[in-house]
């Protein structure tokens, strides 16, 4: 009876060890969430930077982000092959694009919306920089581009809960429509806010066929 009891106990222990194994792997380093300083979310602490010029792609609206809190993530990703797949190029600054250069050049500007108007709307009471955002994940997009047949890869921090950013875009939409713009061409909600971390050869965009949304998540990120 005693032997039987200890045998059952041993079997139970073996069984639980086997069952526990896959779970333990899940919590190994591979899938550990990346921790980011929560100060990265306090964008009101850094100034709004207007982007305007006479060249194509030089006019856009962005939420400035303190690169100091993004740099450690860049360093981690760039030195972890399973994340960055090699070393990456950094721009040395961080931002969330709110109005894309292509949206401005191709849609808003032809309707008579000026970059000065967009900047004024963004900087009134420091409104854009005070936007609340949260971190969704580390995202990665890869594609062999049609234009040059080259492998391209870009890593970014995908955002969530960005109602304030949508609100700004909705106000831009109102101004655009008021000026006679075609509502079919600008969708305030159709927008994938992210902070670019780095890339392989060049950054890639919707025009290259990649979507930087939740679909691109490869690792959890938490702010602490
Ligand atoms: C890593 O990068 C190379 C090109 O530099 C690419 O061919 C390969 O598919 C990538 N692998 C992964 C796992 O991302």
Tab-separated table of C-alpha atoms and ligand atoms in Angstrom:
chain	number	residue	atom	x	y	z
A	1	UNK	CA	0.000	0.000	0.000
A	2	UNK	CA	2.803	2.363	0.919
A	3	UNK	CA	4.713	1.402	-2.234
A	4	UNK	CA	1.586	1.948	-4.339
A	5	UNK	CA	1.050	5.390	-2.794
A	6	UNK	CA	4.594	6.522	-3.429
A	7	UNK	CA	4.440	5.105	-6.959
A	8	UNK	CA	1.306	7.114	-7.673
A	9	UNK	CA	2.943	10.188	-6.166
A	10	UNK	CA	5.996	9.705	-8.377
A	11	UNK	CA	3.850	9.226	-11.475
A	12	UNK	CA	1.844	12.331	-10.624
A	13	UNK	CA	5.069	14.315	-10.237
A	14	UNK	CA	6.409	13.076	-13.592
A	15	UNK	CA	3.093	13.888	-15.278
A	16	UNK	CA	2.945	17.396	-13.838
A	17	UNK	CA	6.555	18.065	-14.877
A	18	UNK	CA	5.800	16.988	-18.458
A	19	UNK	CA	2.628	19.067	-18.565
A	20	UNK	CA	4.367	22.091	-17.104
A	21	UNK	CA	7.231	22.045	-19.603
A	22	UNK	CA	5.576	23.878	-22.516
A	23	UNK	CA	4.239	26.530	-20.145
A	24	UNK	CA	7.680	27.144	-18.703
A	25	UNK	CA	9.024	27.750	-22.208
A	26	UNK	CA	6.310	30.313	-22.793
A	27	UNK	CA	7.580	32.303	-19.884
A	28	UNK	CA	11.194	32.028	-20.943
A	29	UNK	CA	13.243	34.999	-22.164
A	30	UNK	CA	12.008	34.621	-25.708
A	31	UNK	CA	8.543	35.966	-24.935
A	32	UNK	CA	9.289	38.244	-22.020
A	33	UNK	CA	7.650	41.621	-22.456
A	34	UNK	CA	9.959	44.525	-23.263
A	35	UNK	CA	9.800	47.110	-20.491
A	36	UNK	CA	9.803	50.762	-21.458
A	37	UNK	CA	10.056	53.790	-19.193
A	38	UNK	CA	6.506	55.115	-18.858
A	39	UNK	CA	7.839	58.655	-19.288
A	40	UNK	CA	7.869	57.932	-23.019
A	41	UNK	CA	4.095	58.491	-22.878
A	42	UNK	CA	4.476	61.980	-21.368
A	43	UNK	CA	4.865	63.708	-24.710
A	44	UNK	CA	3.713	67.054	-23.267
A	45	UNK	CA	7.200	67.299	-21.736
A	46	UNK	CA	8.803	67.700	-25.172
A	47	UNK	CA	7.971	70.503	-27.621
A	48	UNK	CA	5.828	70.249	-30.740
A	49	UNK	CA	8.068	70.344	-33.826
A	50	UNK	CA	6.520	71.740	-37.027
A	51	UNK	CA	7.611	70.129	-40.294
A	52	UNK	CA	7.164	72.300	-43.333
A	53	UNK	CA	9.023	73.001	-46.534
A	54	UNK	CA	8.685	73.484	-50.264
A	55	UNK	CA	9.765	69.953	-51.275
A	56	UNK	CA	7.486	66.960	-51.707
A	57	UNK	CA	7.318	64.881	-48.470
A	58	UNK	CA	8.582	67.798	-46.358
A	59	UNK	CA	5.170	68.746	-44.946
A	60	UNK	CA	3.679	66.503	-42.292
A	61	UNK	CA	2.350	66.626	-38.746
A	62	UNK	CA	3.943	64.588	-35.991
A	63	UNK	CA	3.714	63.981	-32.280
A	64	UNK	CA	7.227	64.514	-30.946
A	65	UNK	CA	8.456	61.687	-28.659
A	66	UNK	CA	11.505	61.832	-26.369
A	67	UNK	CA	14.104	59.629	-28.092
A	68	UNK	CA	15.892	59.079	-24.790
A	69	UNK	CA	13.184	56.537	-23.835
A	70	UNK	CA	13.145	54.883	-27.265
A	71	UNK	CA	16.922	54.415	-27.528
A	72	UNK	CA	17.083	51.492	-25.021
A	73	UNK	CA	14.474	49.632	-27.085
A	74	UNK	CA	16.457	50.326	-30.254
A	75	UNK	CA	19.618	48.976	-28.577
A	76	UNK	CA	17.808	45.835	-27.377
A	77	UNK	CA	16.145	45.123	-30.721
A	78	UNK	CA	19.289	45.830	-32.716
A	79	UNK	CA	21.349	43.436	-30.570
A	80	UNK	CA	18.728	40.641	-30.366
A	81	UNK	CA	18.682	38.676	-33.662
A	82	UNK	CA	15.261	37.131	-32.973
A	83	UNK	CA	13.803	40.637	-32.768
A	84	UNK	CA	15.832	42.840	-35.097
A	85	UNK	CA	17.275	40.164	-37.439
A	86	UNK	CA	20.564	42.042	-37.486
A	87	UNK	CA	21.654	45.564	-36.737
A	88	UNK	CA	19.274	48.359	-37.618
A	89	UNK	CA	19.559	51.948	-38.740
A	90	UNK	CA	18.132	54.532	-36.320
A	91	UNK	CA	17.018	58.036	-37.204
A	92	UNK	CA	18.201	59.266	-33.796
A	93	UNK	CA	14.816	60.810	-33.054
A	94	UNK	CA	11.329	59.540	-32.337
A	95	UNK	CA	7.844	60.673	-33.348
A	96	UNK	CA	4.390	59.469	-34.258
A	97	UNK	CA	3.302	60.657	-37.697
A	98	UNK	CA	-0.235	62.038	-37.436
A	99	UNK	CA	-0.709	63.491	-40.933
A	100	UNK	CA	1.390	61.624	-43.505
A	101	UNK	CA	3.459	63.575	-46.054
A	102	UNK	CA	1.472	61.849	-48.811
A	103	UNK	CA	-1.846	62.847	-47.230
A	104	UNK	CA	-0.696	66.447	-47.169
A	105	UNK	CA	0.875	66.539	-50.655
A	106	UNK	CA	-1.789	64.556	-52.504
A	107	UNK	CA	-5.029	65.294	-50.639
A	108	UNK	CA	-5.024	68.165	-48.153
A	109	UNK	CA	-2.848	70.696	-49.987
A	110	UNK	CA	-4.706	70.439	-53.326
A	111	UNK	CA	-7.919	71.259	-51.392
A	112	UNK	CA	-6.316	74.415	-50.008
A	113	UNK	CA	-5.440	73.203	-46.497
A	114	UNK	CA	-2.094	74.728	-45.514
A	115	UNK	CA	0.595	73.236	-43.269
A	116	UNK	CA	0.387	76.453	-41.215
A	117	UNK	CA	-3.271	75.695	-40.468
A	118	UNK	CA	-2.427	72.116	-39.481
A	119	UNK	CA	0.442	73.267	-37.246
A	120	UNK	CA	-1.745	75.930	-35.622
A	121	UNK	CA	-4.405	73.314	-34.835
A	122	UNK	CA	-1.733	71.006	-33.400
A	123	UNK	CA	0.007	73.600	-31.240
A	124	UNK	CA	-3.012	75.477	-29.876
A	125	UNK	CA	-2.749	74.967	-26.097
A	126	UNK	CA	-0.044	72.391	-26.906
A	127	UNK	CA	-2.968	70.181	-27.826
A	128	UNK	CA	-1.246	67.502	-29.952
A	129	UNK	CA	1.681	66.985	-27.542
A	130	UNK	CA	-0.811	66.522	-24.696
A	131	UNK	CA	-2.402	63.524	-26.473
A	132	UNK	CA	-2.808	60.383	-24.462
A	133	UNK	CA	-1.419	57.205	-26.005
A	134	UNK	CA	-0.576	53.686	-24.823
A	135	UNK	CA	1.818	50.996	-26.035
A	136	UNK	CA	0.421	47.959	-27.823
A	137	UNK	CA	3.508	45.961	-28.838
A	138	UNK	CA	6.786	45.782	-30.714
A	139	UNK	CA	5.913	45.463	-34.377
A	140	UNK	CA	7.957	44.281	-37.331
A	141	UNK	CA	7.127	44.523	-41.005
A	142	UNK	CA	9.137	42.845	-43.732
A	143	UNK	CA	8.694	42.816	-47.489
A	144	UNK	CA	10.639	42.222	-50.673
A	145	UNK	CA	9.704	45.447	-52.431
A	146	UNK	CA	8.302	45.346	-55.959
A	147	UNK	CA	10.230	48.451	-56.978
A	148	UNK	CA	13.754	47.115	-56.308
A	149	UNK	CA	13.292	43.424	-55.376
A	150	UNK	CA	15.169	44.034	-52.124
A	151	UNK	CA	14.401	42.665	-48.651
A	152	UNK	CA	13.284	45.520	-46.436
A	153	UNK	CA	12.449	45.448	-42.767
A	154	UNK	CA	11.250	48.054	-40.286
A	155	UNK	CA	10.578	47.821	-36.546
A	156	UNK	CA	8.214	50.028	-34.640
A	157	UNK	CA	6.295	50.461	-31.427
A	158	UNK	CA	2.624	50.018	-32.259
A	159	UNK	CA	0.263	52.252	-30.254
A	160	UNK	CA	-3.220	51.706	-28.835
A	161	UNK	CA	-5.862	53.915	-27.137
A	162	UNK	CA	-5.048	56.975	-29.235
A	163	UNK	CA	-8.446	58.725	-29.292
A	164	UNK	CA	-6.821	62.177	-28.996
A	165	UNK	CA	-4.874	61.559	-32.201
A	166	UNK	CA	-8.041	60.528	-34.044
A	167	UNK	CA	-9.761	63.646	-32.678
A	168	UNK	CA	-7.054	65.808	-34.252
A	169	UNK	CA	-7.408	64.006	-37.586
A	170	UNK	CA	-11.195	64.458	-37.431
A	171	UNK	CA	-10.699	68.201	-37.022
A	172	UNK	CA	-8.374	68.200	-40.023
A	173	UNK	CA	-11.074	66.329	-41.960
A	174	UNK	CA	-13.663	69.006	-41.052
A	175	UNK	CA	-11.372	71.797	-42.269
A	176	UNK	CA	-10.623	69.844	-45.460
A	177	UNK	CA	-14.307	69.291	-46.244
A	178	UNK	CA	-15.138	72.913	-45.385
A	179	UNK	CA	-12.622	73.960	-48.022
A	180	UNK	CA	-14.374	71.770	-50.589
A	181	UNK	CA	-12.179	68.678	-50.275
A	182	UNK	CA	-13.647	65.342	-51.432
A	183	UNK	CA	-14.571	63.397	-48.245
A	184	UNK	CA	-13.862	60.110	-50.030
A	185	UNK	CA	-10.139	60.845	-50.126
A	186	UNK	CA	-9.299	61.426	-46.477
A	187	UNK	CA	-10.286	58.959	-43.748
A	188	UNK	CA	-9.524	60.301	-40.253
A	189	UNK	CA	-9.884	56.852	-38.635
A	190	UNK	CA	-7.774	55.045	-41.211
A	191	UNK	CA	-4.483	55.488	-39.468
A	192	UNK	CA	-1.854	53.268	-37.822
A	193	UNK	CA	0.051	55.302	-35.251
A	194	UNK	CA	3.488	53.944	-34.351
A	195	UNK	CA	6.955	55.052	-33.285
A	196	UNK	CA	9.603	53.898	-35.741
A	197	UNK	CA	12.535	52.253	-33.950
A	198	UNK	CA	14.779	51.358	-36.860
A	199	UNK	CA	15.012	49.627	-40.213
A	200	UNK	CA	17.332	47.561	-42.450
A	201	UNK	CA	17.920	49.513	-45.671
A	202	UNK	CA	15.145	52.070	-45.710
A	203	UNK	CA	11.835	52.507	-43.927
A	204	UNK	CA	8.817	50.925	-45.593
A	205	UNK	CA	5.268	52.245	-45.812
A	206	UNK	CA	1.706	51.496	-46.900
A	207	UNK	CA	2.913	52.262	-50.446
A	208	UNK	CA	5.217	49.221	-50.121
A	209	UNK	CA	2.237	47.109	-49.070
A	210	UNK	CA	2.886	46.873	-45.315
A	211	UNK	CA	0.466	47.687	-42.486
A	212	UNK	CA	1.923	48.761	-39.160
A	213	UNK	CA	-0.992	47.777	-36.943
A	214	UNK	CA	-1.660	45.023	-34.403
A	215	UNK	CA	-1.131	42.577	-37.286
A	216	UNK	CA	2.611	43.340	-37.108
A	217	UNK	CA	3.102	42.553	-33.380
A	218	UNK	CA	6.039	40.263	-32.538
A	219	UNK	CA	6.578	41.028	-28.840
A	220	UNK	CA	4.741	42.558	-25.906
A	221	UNK	CA	5.825	45.940	-24.589
A	222	UNK	CA	4.801	47.299	-21.204
A	223	UNK	CA	5.416	50.766	-19.811
A	224	UNK	CA	6.556	50.965	-16.180
B	1	LIG	C1	16.502	38.169	-41.912
B	1	LIG	O1	17.032	39.050	-42.887
B	1	LIG	C2	17.335	38.443	-44.128
B	1	LIG	C3	17.902	39.499	-45.059
B	1	LIG	O2	18.884	40.257	-44.440
B	1	LIG	C4	16.094	37.816	-44.727
B	1	LIG	O3	16.400	37.173	-45.938
B	1	LIG	C5	15.489	36.826	-43.742
B	1	LIG	O4	14.268	36.350	-44.231
B	1	LIG	C6	15.259	37.467	-42.394
B	1	LIG	N1	14.836	36.446	-41.434
B	1	LIG	C7	13.928	36.658	-40.472
B	1	LIG	C8	13.647	35.489	-39.599
B	1	LIG	O5	13.387	37.700	-40.315
